[in-house]
Amino acid sequence: MTFNSAKKSNFSIRFKIWALFMIFTGIVFVLMWLLQIVFLQSFYPAFKISQTKKASKQIISCYENSSDYVEEIERFAVSNNMCVALLDNTGYTKASADVMNGNCAIHGGKVELFILLDKIRASKDGKLLMKIYNNNIQSKVIIYGTIIGNKDNPEGYLLLDVPLAPVESFIDIIKSQTLYIISILLIIALFFSSYISNYIANPITRITKSAERLAHGDYNTVFTGGGYSEVDKLAETLTFAEHEIQKVEMMQRDLIANTSHDLRTPLTMLKAYAEMIRDLSGDNPEKRAKHLQIIIDETDRLTALVNDMLDLSKLESGSQKLEISEMDISEKMNSIYKRYLEHSKTSNYTIYFEKQPSCIVSCDEGKIERVICNLINNAINYTAKDRKVFIREIICDDCVLIEVEDTGDGIEKDKINLIFDRYYRSENHKREVVGTGLGLSIVKAILQMHDYSFGVRSTVGVGSTFWFKIKR
């Protein structure tokens, strides 16, 4: 047997896991390269400008709130490597800090202070930001200025000179380090991704091979998980499925064997008696009538068997739906009892039943009636020589318990769970020709559709009691 899918993938799960891991690693490396190398040159000046603006606010706060602001500003300038000039509204220096020994723009005469102050006054927001190249320190610097107080009536001015460290050489160092790191991590990623892909894929591959053996009919296949809970659960599910498939196949074989046997007997008799009519009793009205009646009986038996097989198939496939309605179960039980009571007069059995008060339940009336009749027919077929059948209706708070008891040979304890299977025959249950062998299977299917509990109590040599509960 060959199983083909509409579209097959050319790649194994092992390769796909490995490839996805390597793609993820590659994305991480690209992000590292972009952030560490490409964007660093533009990110660094923006970061320093942001720090400078934040520092200006701290210095102004110190000036406004501390009497020792001169010393604090000097300490702040040294710790942040920036030159500071705090001026009053006339341009007089009130506090100053020079960390570049006179080589900065605001202390070394690189830019005249009054020019900077004019630019601050002329700006819309009272702030100045410019980058210039300082030949004294061979580096670019940020000059930041802001008004202290109101723009129209300033209290003073603050000027900051912050050097920008050359990042080109730093970027070269980072670039070399990043290349080494990427090379090392790439080797580690190759080995690690191979290990991870094997770790994840091996149990799945192993289960797939076992499933292929199961698909070819090997029901001794062992499904083993290992590694992680999902695979263990998959192995358990496939093991359960294997047992169920094996059980279904055995039931299918038994069904075919039993059905063939039950069909062969009436077909043989039909042919035999038809030949007898043709060869022997065709001119004898009495014999011909007898032989024709046998043919009719066997035809009815065949019809009943086929109908039961079709009904059971519909019930088990779910194509038959429940038609729920209200009914008086006590009246229904009494009606069924009277029907069998009339039949018992000609069939040599005794049936016992005591009518109960009216009790309304909701169920599929036709199907529940069939359940009760099938249980009674089963009891009639299997009751002992005294030919007694007992029917009981017990009304409880939450249900109505229906029991049908025979006085036959009983069922072995280890066989009770099998009694509702198709065509099951216990050694103590010797089924007569009457019936199709599917009655209890139909009972089981109908009660399961209603979600009713059911079962059987039996004692070997005493008899069996089949029961089910109708919910109220």
CSV table of N, CA and C in Angstrom, one decimal, residues 333-353 376 380 391:
chain,number,residue,atom,x,y,z
A,333,MET,N,-44.3,1.1,28.7
A,333,MET,CA,-44.0,-0.2,29.2
A,333,MET,C,-45.2,-1.1,29.3
A,334,ASN,N,-46.3,-0.6,29.7
A,334,ASN,CA,-47.5,-1.4,29.8
A,334,ASN,C,-48.0,-1.8,28.5
A,335,SER,N,-47.9,-0.9,27.5
A,335,SER,CA,-48.3,-1.3,26.1
A,335,SER,C,-47.4,-2.4,25.5
A,336,ILE,N,-46.1,-2.3,25.8
A,336,ILE,CA,-45.2,-3.3,25.3
A,336,ILE,C,-45.4,-4.7,26.0
A,337,TYR,N,-45.7,-4.6,27.3
A,337,TYR,CA,-46.0,-5.8,28.1
A,337,TYR,C,-47.2,-6.5,27.5
A,338,LYS,N,-48.3,-5.8,27.2
A,338,LYS,CA,-49.5,-6.4,26.7
A,338,LYS,C,-49.3,-7.0,25.3
A,339,ARG,N,-48.4,-6.4,24.5
A,339,ARG,CA,-48.1,-7.0,23.2
A,339,ARG,C,-47.4,-8.3,23.4
A,340,TYR,N,-46.4,-8.4,24.3
A,340,TYR,CA,-45.7,-9.7,24.5
A,340,TYR,C,-46.6,-10.7,25.2
A,341,LEU,N,-47.5,-10.2,26.1
A,341,LEU,CA,-48.4,-11.1,26.8
A,341,LEU,C,-49.3,-11.9,25.8
A,342,GLU,N,-49.8,-11.2,24.8
A,342,GLU,CA,-50.5,-11.9,23.7
A,342,GLU,C,-49.7,-12.9,23.0
A,343,HIS,N,-48.4,-12.5,22.7
A,343,HIS,CA,-47.6,-13.4,22.0
A,343,HIS,C,-47.1,-14.6,22.8
A,344,SER,N,-47.1,-14.4,24.1
A,344,SER,CA,-46.6,-15.5,25.0
A,344,SER,C,-47.6,-16.7,25.0
A,345,LYS,N,-48.9,-16.4,24.7
A,345,LYS,CA,-49.9,-17.5,24.8
A,345,LYS,C,-49.6,-18.5,23.7
A,346,THR,N,-49.0,-18.1,22.6
A,346,THR,CA,-48.7,-19.0,21.5
A,346,THR,C,-47.2,-19.4,21.4
A,347,SER,N,-46.4,-18.8,22.2
A,347,SER,CA,-44.9,-19.1,22.2
A,347,SER,C,-44.4,-19.7,23.4
A,348,ASN,N,-45.2,-20.1,24.3
A,348,ASN,CA,-44.8,-21.0,25.5
A,348,ASN,C,-43.8,-20.3,26.3
A,349,TYR,N,-44.0,-19.0,26.7
A,349,TYR,CA,-43.2,-18.4,27.8
A,349,TYR,C,-44.1,-17.5,28.6
A,350,THR,N,-43.6,-17.2,29.8
A,350,THR,CA,-44.4,-16.4,30.8
A,350,THR,C,-43.7,-15.1,31.0
A,351,ILE,N,-44.4,-14.0,30.9
A,351,ILE,CA,-43.8,-12.7,31.1
A,351,ILE,C,-44.5,-12.0,32.3
A,352,TYR,N,-43.6,-11.4,33.1
A,352,TYR,CA,-44.1,-10.8,34.4
A,352,TYR,C,-43.8,-9.3,34.3
A,353,PHE,N,-44.8,-8.4,34.7
A,353,PHE,CA,-44.7,-7.0,34.7
A,353,PHE,C,-45.7,-6.4,35.6
A,376,ILE,N,-36.2,-7.6,25.7
A,376,ILE,CA,-37.2,-8.6,26.0
A,376,ILE,C,-37.0,-9.8,25.0
A,380,ILE,N,-36.2,-13.7,26.1
A,380,ILE,CA,-37.0,-14.8,25.6
A,380,ILE,C,-36.1,-15.9,25.0
A,391,ILE,N,-40.0,-8.2,33.7
A,391,ILE,CA,-39.7,-6.8,33.3
A,391,ILE,C,-40.1,-5.9,34.5
